[in-house]
Amino acid sequence: MTQAKPIIWLVGPFPPPLHGQAVYNAAFAAHLRQHGELRVLATGEGIASKLAGYGRILLAALFRMRRSDTVYTSMPGQMAAWLFAAVVAAFRLRGIRHFVHHHSFRSIVLGPLPVMRLVVRLGGRRQHHILLSPVMRDRFAALYLGSSGAVRAHALSNALLFCPSVASAPPRPPRSFTLGHMSVLTLHKGVDTVIRLFRQAAASCPELRLVLAGPIAEEVLRAEIAAAVADFPGRVEYRGSISGEDKQRFYADIDLFLLPTRLVDEAEPLVMLESYAAGVEFMGTDRGCIPERLRRADALLTGEEGTDTTRILTILEEAAANWASSRQACSRHAAALHASAAVEGHALFVEMLARLPDPQPAG
C-alpha cells in the first residue's frame, strides 16, 4: 500500500512586489512540491492585506491543518512579527510541527528581541528554526533556544536554490572594466558608498565604468545617481528595475559587484550568490553571512574608502590579467556553495518530513 504524500503548508509573502523573502518563497515552493503535497497561504503586503492574510492563516491553523501536517513559514519583519506570534500560538495549541525560516539578522544583531522570545516560547518543542549559515544558526540558538538549540535549529544556505551550475566563461567582451550594483536602491544598501568608491577608483582607472540597477527607493539617491551619470558620460549607467534577460545581461556586463550594505537585516544576499554563479567577483561588508560566503578575504569591504578603493583596483587588475580564470573561479565557488547547501537541505528535509510520534503533554 502506497503511503500518502505528506501535506506541507507554506506560509509567507509571495511576489508581487519583488523582494528577497518573496522571491525565495516562490523558489522554495517549487522545491517543496517535490517532497509533499503543498498548500500555500500568502501573508500579503501592506497593513490591511497583512491583517486579512494572518486572519486566514489563523483560521487555517485552527480548523484546516492536521496534527500530522508540517508547516514551513518565514519569519516576518518587525510589526508583523506580533501577528505571527498569534499564529504560532495556534500551531502550539493544535500540536502542529512548524519550521520558521529566518531571512534577517535583525533578531541577532539587536537581540534578544522580546517578540522573538515570545515566538520561541509560544512555539514549544514542535517549533524548529532554519538559519542561513552555521554561524547564524549557532548565534540564534545561543540567544533564544538554550539547551534545545542543537536539535531545533538548522542551517540551510540560500545557495541551495540560487547557485545554479554555470558553463565555462566565454571570451571577454571588448569593453572597459565595470563595477556593478543591483538592489532596491537605498542608503542602507550603501548605494552612496558605491558611487563614492567608483569616483575614487576612476581617478586611478580612467576607463572604469559603473552600472547601477534596481528601483530607486529614496529621492536623495535619485539626485546622486543623476549627478554621477552627468559627471561620467558613457561611463556611469542607470538601468532601472530589471529582471529576466535584462538581469542576465547586467551580470554579463560587469566584472565586480559591490555591496557596501549597512542594513541591519542583511543576511545572505541573493545578489551575492547570483554574482558568483554568473562568474562575477563580489565584494561586501561584514554583515550577516557575507564574510562566510566570500570567495577571497580581501573582498571584504572595510568602510575605509582608501583601503576599499585599493582592494577594488587590485581585484580588477587580477581580473584584467586573467579574466577567464577569474570567472571560472567564481563559478566553482558558486558550485561549492551549492553542494554544501544540498547536504544541509537533505538533512533538513529528512527532519521536516519525518513521521514523528506525538509528544507527551507538557507538564
Tab-separated table of C-alpha atoms in Angstrom:
chain	number	residue	atom	x	y	z
A	1	MET	CA	0.000	0.000	0.000
A	2	THR	CA	1.458	3.380	-1.057
A	3	GLN	CA	1.802	5.888	1.768
A	4	ALA	CA	0.093	9.229	1.105
A	5	LYS	CA	2.392	12.168	0.455
A	6	PRO	CA	2.803	14.423	3.496
A	7	ILE	CA	0.955	17.730	3.460
A	8	ILE	CA	3.232	20.764	3.725
A	9	TRP	CA	1.794	24.229	4.318
A	10	LEU	CA	3.910	27.160	3.105
A	11	VAL	CA	3.097	30.391	4.923
A	12	GLY	CA	4.744	33.683	3.926
A	13	PRO	CA	4.986	36.540	1.391
A	14	PHE	CA	4.972	35.949	-2.371
A	15	PRO	CA	5.599	38.292	-5.320
A	16	PRO	CA	4.457	40.861	-6.153
A	17	PRO	CA	6.130	43.009	-5.001
A	18	LEU	CA	9.617	41.639	-5.570
A	19	HIS	CA	11.855	41.432	-2.502
A	20	GLY	CA	14.290	38.834	-1.234
A	21	GLN	CA	11.945	36.859	1.032
A	22	ALA	CA	9.109	36.739	-1.529
A	23	VAL	CA	11.481	35.667	-4.316
A	24	TYR	CA	12.926	32.944	-2.092
A	25	ASN	CA	9.470	31.646	-1.084
A	26	ALA	CA	8.420	31.362	-4.726
A	27	ALA	CA	11.542	29.317	-5.489
A	28	PHE	CA	11.261	27.237	-2.310
A	29	ALA	CA	7.621	26.390	-3.086
A	30	ALA	CA	8.728	24.635	-6.264
A	31	HIS	CA	11.314	22.701	-4.252
A	32	LEU	CA	8.825	21.658	-1.565
A	33	ARG	CA	6.423	20.288	-4.190
A	34	GLN	CA	8.985	17.553	-4.836
A	35	HIS	CA	8.612	16.334	-1.257
A	36	GLY	CA	4.915	16.553	-0.449
A	37	GLU	CA	1.503	17.960	-1.234
A	38	LEU	CA	1.979	21.722	-0.949
A	39	ARG	CA	-0.645	24.202	0.228
A	40	VAL	CA	0.221	27.907	0.133
A	41	LEU	CA	-1.045	30.688	2.405
A	42	ALA	CA	0.246	34.153	1.445
A	43	THR	CA	0.653	36.773	4.160
A	44	GLY	CA	0.100	39.754	1.859
A	45	GLU	CA	1.678	43.218	1.702
A	46	GLY	CA	0.530	46.391	3.456
A	47	ILE	CA	-1.299	46.713	6.775
A	48	ALA	CA	-4.817	45.783	5.619
A	49	SER	CA	-3.595	42.902	3.452
A	50	LYS	CA	-1.412	41.503	6.250
A	51	LEU	CA	-4.240	41.680	8.791
A	52	ALA	CA	-6.506	39.769	6.415
A	53	GLY	CA	-3.716	37.346	5.497
A	54	TYR	CA	-2.836	36.467	9.064
A	55	GLY	CA	-6.536	36.138	9.870
A	56	ARG	CA	-6.867	33.496	7.135
A	57	ILE	CA	-3.725	31.739	8.345
A	58	LEU	CA	-5.003	31.683	11.930
A	59	LEU	CA	-8.291	30.108	10.819
A	60	ALA	CA	-6.429	27.535	8.745
A	61	ALA	CA	-4.211	26.653	11.718
A	62	LEU	CA	-7.223	26.164	13.962
A	63	PHE	CA	-9.610	24.377	11.604
A	64	ARG	CA	-7.917	23.135	8.397
A	65	MET	CA	-4.447	21.902	9.312
A	66	ARG	CA	-3.999	18.411	10.726
A	67	ARG	CA	-1.703	17.437	13.569
A	68	SER	CA	0.288	15.269	11.146
A	69	ASP	CA	0.890	18.175	8.712
A	70	THR	CA	4.125	20.166	8.544
A	71	VAL	CA	4.196	23.956	8.296
A	72	TYR	CA	7.054	25.883	6.684
A	73	THR	CA	6.950	29.623	7.286
A	74	SER	CA	9.310	32.571	7.046
A	75	MET	CA	9.735	34.928	9.984
A	76	PRO	CA	8.093	38.276	9.177
A	77	GLY	CA	9.705	41.597	9.957
A	78	GLN	CA	9.039	43.979	12.797
A	79	MET	CA	5.316	44.738	13.446
A	80	ALA	CA	4.019	41.692	11.525
A	81	ALA	CA	6.023	39.519	13.927
A	82	TRP	CA	3.422	40.173	16.634
A	83	LEU	CA	0.659	38.895	14.304
A	84	PHE	CA	2.852	35.904	13.559
A	85	ALA	CA	3.084	35.160	17.300
A	86	ALA	CA	-0.690	34.601	17.401
A	87	VAL	CA	-0.412	32.090	14.546
A	88	VAL	CA	2.419	30.300	16.370
A	89	ALA	CA	0.180	30.024	19.447
A	90	ALA	CA	-2.419	28.282	17.264
A	91	PHE	CA	0.215	25.838	15.982
A	92	ARG	CA	1.157	25.085	19.594
A	93	LEU	CA	-2.491	24.607	20.585
A	94	ARG	CA	-3.015	22.126	17.745
A	95	GLY	CA	0.352	20.361	18.266
A	96	ILE	CA	1.469	21.092	14.683
A	97	ARG	CA	5.185	20.936	13.846
A	98	HIS	CA	6.369	24.119	12.178
A	99	PHE	CA	9.673	25.302	10.724
A	100	VAL	CA	10.434	29.030	10.897
A	101	HIS	CA	12.894	30.262	8.252
A	102	HIS	CA	14.857	33.384	9.222
A	103	HIS	CA	15.993	35.605	6.335
A	104	SER	CA	17.068	38.533	8.521
A	105	PHE	CA	19.889	39.114	11.006
A	106	ARG	CA	17.846	41.707	12.944
A	107	SER	CA	16.909	39.348	15.786
A	108	ILE	CA	20.610	38.513	16.248
A	109	VAL	CA	22.184	41.959	15.762
A	110	LEU	CA	19.630	43.650	18.052
A	111	GLY	CA	18.762	40.599	20.127
A	112	PRO	CA	17.444	39.197	22.206
A	113	LEU	CA	14.224	40.811	20.926
A	114	PRO	CA	11.057	40.483	23.041
A	115	VAL	CA	8.898	39.425	20.074
A	116	MET	CA	11.327	36.667	19.093
A	117	ARG	CA	11.461	35.426	22.672
A	118	LEU	CA	7.647	35.329	22.609
A	119	VAL	CA	7.553	33.405	19.309
A	120	VAL	CA	10.006	30.818	20.655
A	121	ARG	CA	8.184	30.496	23.979
A	122	LEU	CA	4.797	30.061	22.258
A	123	GLY	CA	6.234	27.637	19.701
A	124	GLY	CA	7.225	24.953	22.178
A	125	ARG	CA	9.058	21.738	21.378
A	126	ARG	CA	7.462	21.283	17.946
A	127	GLN	CA	8.911	24.531	16.629
A	128	HIS	CA	12.130	24.372	14.587
A	129	HIS	CA	14.219	27.225	13.185
A	130	ILE	CA	16.064	27.430	9.863
A	131	LEU	CA	19.008	29.842	9.676
A	132	LEU	CA	21.126	30.693	6.644
A	133	SER	CA	24.553	29.526	7.860
A	134	PRO	CA	26.141	27.570	10.708
A	135	VAL	CA	27.333	30.796	12.375
A	136	MET	CA	23.871	32.364	12.086
A	137	ARG	CA	22.312	29.147	13.452
A	138	ASP	CA	24.623	28.995	16.463
A	139	ARG	CA	24.222	32.687	17.319
A	140	PHE	CA	20.415	32.463	17.111
A	141	ALA	CA	20.319	29.285	19.203
A	142	ALA	CA	22.511	30.831	21.893
A	143	LEU	CA	20.201	33.852	22.161
A	144	TYR	CA	16.828	32.111	22.067
A	145	LEU	CA	16.843	28.296	22.270
A	146	GLY	CA	19.094	27.377	25.181
A	147	SER	CA	19.830	23.679	25.638
A	148	SER	CA	17.334	22.624	22.922
A	149	GLY	CA	19.117	24.621	20.209
A	150	ALA	CA	21.175	21.688	18.930
A	151	VAL	CA	18.091	19.763	17.781
A	152	ARG	CA	15.715	22.632	16.942
A	153	ALA	CA	17.994	24.892	14.864
A	154	HIS	CA	19.112	24.001	11.337
A	155	ALA	CA	21.370	25.636	8.745
A	156	LEU	CA	20.286	25.996	5.112
A	157	SER	CA	22.049	28.355	2.721
A	158	ASN	CA	20.149	30.221	0.011
A	159	ALA	CA	22.742	28.669	-2.314
A	160	LEU	CA	20.524	25.571	-2.487
A	161	LEU	CA	18.284	27.439	-4.938
A	162	PHE	CA	20.333	30.423	-6.100
A	163	CYS	CA	23.692	28.986	-7.173
A	164	PRO	CA	22.913	27.155	-10.415
A	165	SER	CA	25.677	25.485	-12.380
A	166	VAL	CA	27.335	27.721	-14.957
A	167	ALA	CA	29.140	26.825	-18.180
A	168	SER	CA	32.760	27.828	-18.768
A	169	ALA	CA	33.402	31.537	-19.173
A	170	PRO	CA	33.003	32.944	-22.703
A	171	PRO	CA	35.708	35.154	-24.222
A	172	ARG	CA	35.904	38.577	-22.628
A	173	PRO	CA	33.773	41.150	-24.489
A	174	PRO	CA	35.543	44.261	-25.830
A	175	ARG	CA	34.642	46.731	-23.067
A	176	SER	CA	36.180	48.599	-20.143
A	177	PHE	CA	36.253	47.017	-16.707
A	178	THR	CA	32.967	47.651	-14.968
A	179	LEU	CA	31.708	47.814	-11.391
A	180	GLY	CA	28.088	46.909	-10.694
A	181	HIS	CA	25.397	47.168	-8.044
A	182	MET	CA	21.785	45.970	-8.104
A	183	SER	CA	19.212	46.206	-5.304
A	184	VAL	CA	16.259	48.205	-4.171
A	185	LEU	CA	18.470	51.288	-4.174
A	186	THR	CA	18.680	52.793	-0.681
A	187	LEU	CA	21.253	54.414	1.576
A	188	HIS	CA	21.106	51.334	3.815
A	189	LYS	CA	22.246	49.228	0.853
A	190	GLY	CA	25.225	51.571	0.508
A	191	VAL	CA	24.464	52.985	-2.944
A	192	ASP	CA	26.007	56.330	-1.944
A	193	THR	CA	29.184	54.445	-0.971
A	194	VAL	CA	29.217	52.601	-4.303
A	195	ILE	CA	29.231	55.948	-6.122
A	196	ARG	CA	31.975	57.388	-3.895
A	197	LEU	CA	34.156	54.299	-4.349
A	198	PHE	CA	33.669	54.497	-8.104
A	199	ARG	CA	34.686	58.163	-8.132
A	200	GLN	CA	37.876	57.362	-6.217
A	201	ALA	CA	38.746	54.306	-8.307
A	202	ALA	CA	38.011	56.183	-11.549
A	203	ALA	CA	40.732	58.706	-10.685
A	204	SER	CA	43.287	55.889	-10.988
A	205	CYS	CA	41.485	53.960	-13.731
A	206	PRO	CA	40.138	56.483	-16.269
A	207	GLU	CA	38.310	53.852	-18.346
A	208	LEU	CA	36.443	52.317	-15.381
A	209	ARG	CA	32.642	52.066	-15.722
A	210	LEU	CA	29.742	51.659	-13.258
A	211	VAL	CA	26.333	50.076	-13.880
A	212	LEU	CA	23.524	50.542	-11.341
A	213	ALA	CA	20.198	48.678	-11.476
A	214	GLY	CA	17.047	48.500	-9.389
A	215	PRO	CA	14.213	50.771	-8.319
A	216	ILE	CA	15.257	53.959	-6.517
A	217	ALA	CA	13.612	53.959	-3.096
A	218	GLU	CA	14.959	57.324	-1.834
A	219	GLU	CA	14.862	60.654	-3.671
A	220	VAL	CA	18.242	61.743	-2.308
A	221	LEU	CA	19.779	58.885	-4.271
A	222	ARG	CA	17.977	59.860	-7.464
A	223	ALA	CA	19.858	63.164	-7.489
A	224	GLU	CA	23.162	61.480	-6.574
A	225	ILE	CA	22.816	58.896	-9.356
A	226	ALA	CA	21.853	61.598	-11.878
A	227	ALA	CA	24.925	63.617	-10.880
A	228	ALA	CA	27.211	60.606	-11.390
A	229	VAL	CA	25.688	59.904	-14.815
A	230	ALA	CA	26.241	63.570	-15.780
A	231	ASP	CA	29.810	63.681	-14.408
A	232	PHE	CA	30.859	60.460	-16.217
A	233	PRO	CA	29.007	60.435	-19.563
A	234	GLY	CA	29.055	56.997	-21.103
A	235	ARG	CA	30.786	55.538	-18.031
A	236	VAL	CA	28.022	55.550	-15.386
A	237	GLU	CA	24.777	53.875	-16.418
A	238	TYR	CA	21.497	53.506	-14.530
A	239	ARG	CA	19.256	50.750	-15.929
A	240	GLY	CA	16.248	50.989	-13.627
A	241	SER	CA	14.384	47.941	-12.358
A	242	ILE	CA	15.421	44.801	-14.260
A	243	SER	CA	14.560	41.099	-14.403
A	244	GLY	CA	14.852	38.085	-16.689
A	245	GLU	CA	17.150	38.582	-19.675
A	246	ASP	CA	17.958	42.150	-18.595
A	247	LYS	CA	19.218	40.797	-15.301
A	248	GLN	CA	21.390	38.214	-17.049
A	249	ARG	CA	22.769	40.979	-19.267
A	250	PHE	CA	23.594	43.050	-16.174
A	251	TYR	CA	25.833	40.282	-14.786
A	252	ALA	CA	27.419	39.720	-18.204
A	253	ASP	CA	28.272	43.436	-18.404
A	254	ILE	CA	30.079	43.770	-15.058
A	255	ASP	CA	33.344	42.460	-13.611
A	256	LEU	CA	32.918	43.217	-9.899
A	257	PHE	CA	29.731	43.534	-7.813
A	258	LEU	CA	29.901	45.967	-4.874
A	259	LEU	CA	27.558	45.631	-1.873
A	260	PRO	CA	28.676	48.033	0.897
A	261	THR	CA	25.462	47.328	2.809
A	262	ARG	CA	24.834	48.667	6.300
A	263	LEU	CA	21.337	47.178	6.527
A	264	VAL	CA	20.685	45.660	9.958
A	265	ASP	CA	18.553	42.908	8.369
A	266	GLU	CA	21.215	41.867	5.847
A	267	ALA	CA	21.779	38.111	5.984
A	268	GLU	CA	22.763	36.136	2.868
A	269	PRO	CA	22.116	38.414	-0.131
A	270	LEU	CA	20.777	36.626	-3.189
A	271	VAL	CA	22.746	39.013	-5.415
A	272	MET	CA	25.950	37.651	-3.882
A	273	LEU	CA	25.070	34.101	-4.876
A	274	GLU	CA	23.825	35.185	-8.296
A	275	SER	CA	27.065	37.087	-8.909
A	276	TYR	CA	29.270	34.092	-8.167
A	277	ALA	CA	27.030	31.820	-10.262
A	278	ALA	CA	27.414	34.267	-13.168
A	279	GLY	CA	31.193	34.226	-12.729
A	280	VAL	CA	31.351	37.750	-11.290
A	281	GLU	CA	33.632	38.605	-8.358
A	282	PHE	CA	31.840	40.071	-5.324
A	283	MET	CA	32.835	42.499	-2.549
A	284	GLY	CA	30.679	43.123	0.515
A	285	THR	CA	30.717	44.413	4.082
A	286	ASP	CA	30.910	42.464	7.331
A	287	ARG	CA	27.143	41.979	7.628
A	288	GLY	CA	25.130	38.819	8.169
A	289	CYS	CA	26.534	35.758	6.409
A	290	ILE	CA	28.596	37.722	3.882
A	291	PRO	CA	32.021	37.000	5.472
A	292	GLU	CA	31.267	33.248	5.454
A	293	ARG	CA	30.396	33.292	1.751
A	294	LEU	CA	33.162	35.486	0.291
A	295	ARG	CA	35.490	33.713	-2.113
A	296	ARG	CA	38.560	35.706	-1.036
A	297	ALA	CA	39.460	37.506	2.198
A	298	ASP	CA	40.449	40.773	0.516
A	299	ALA	CA	36.941	41.046	-0.943
A	300	LEU	CA	35.670	42.269	2.444
A	301	LEU	CA	34.820	45.981	2.344
A	302	THR	CA	36.204	47.668	5.459
A	303	GLY	CA	34.385	51.024	5.428
A	304	GLU	CA	37.722	52.802	4.966
A	305	GLU	CA	37.312	54.186	1.478
A	306	GLY	CA	41.050	54.406	0.756
A	307	THR	CA	41.573	50.764	1.700
A	308	ASP	CA	38.480	49.657	-0.174
A	309	THR	CA	39.453	51.551	-3.330
A	310	THR	CA	42.859	49.850	-3.271
A	311	ARG	CA	41.224	46.440	-2.882
A	312	ILE	CA	38.828	47.156	-5.770
A	313	LEU	CA	41.694	48.119	-8.087
A	314	THR	CA	43.719	45.057	-7.037
A	315	ILE	CA	40.879	42.667	-7.852
A	316	LEU	CA	40.256	44.394	-11.179
A	317	GLU	CA	43.947	44.223	-12.085
A	318	GLU	CA	43.968	40.484	-11.375
A	319	ALA	CA	40.853	40.043	-13.478
A	320	ALA	CA	42.480	42.005	-16.288
A	321	ALA	CA	45.485	39.693	-16.193
A	322	ASN	CA	43.380	36.517	-16.424
A	323	TRP	CA	39.730	37.257	-16.968
A	324	ALA	CA	38.609	33.715	-17.883
A	325	SER	CA	40.363	32.191	-14.867
A	326	SER	CA	38.660	34.692	-12.526
A	327	ARG	CA	35.235	33.921	-13.999
A	328	GLN	CA	35.754	30.194	-13.656
A	329	ALA	CA	36.987	30.524	-10.064
A	330	CYS	CA	33.802	32.404	-9.134
A	331	SER	CA	31.661	29.756	-10.844
A	332	ARG	CA	33.489	26.979	-8.980
A	333	HIS	CA	32.908	28.855	-5.727
A	334	ALA	CA	29.182	29.011	-6.516
A	335	ALA	CA	29.178	25.277	-7.230
A	336	ALA	CA	30.879	24.567	-3.884
A	337	LEU	CA	28.336	26.714	-2.022
A	338	HIS	CA	25.523	24.865	-3.785
A	339	ALA	CA	26.993	21.443	-2.945
A	340	SER	CA	27.292	22.364	0.734
A	341	ALA	CA	23.721	23.674	0.750
A	342	ALA	CA	22.474	20.449	-0.858
A	343	VAL	CA	23.882	18.487	2.101
A	344	GLU	CA	22.158	20.892	4.507
A	345	GLY	CA	18.926	20.619	2.510
A	346	HIS	CA	18.940	16.815	2.612
A	347	ALA	CA	19.306	16.818	6.413
A	348	LEU	CA	16.570	19.426	6.786
A	349	PHE	CA	14.046	17.659	4.563
A	350	VAL	CA	14.622	14.376	6.366
A	351	GLU	CA	13.718	16.215	9.580
A	352	MET	CA	10.757	18.085	8.066
A	353	LEU	CA	9.146	15.010	6.545
A	354	ALA	CA	9.816	12.585	9.409
A	355	ARG	CA	6.720	10.884	10.766
A	356	LEU	CA	7.357	11.631	14.422
A	357	PRO	CA	5.254	10.324	17.320
A	358	ASP	CA	3.094	12.857	19.103
A	359	PRO	CA	4.914	14.471	22.035
A	360	GLN	CA	3.828	13.808	25.594
A	361	PRO	CA	1.581	16.540	27.038
A	362	ALA	CA	3.554	19.302	28.702
A	363	GLY	CA	3.541	19.378	32.463
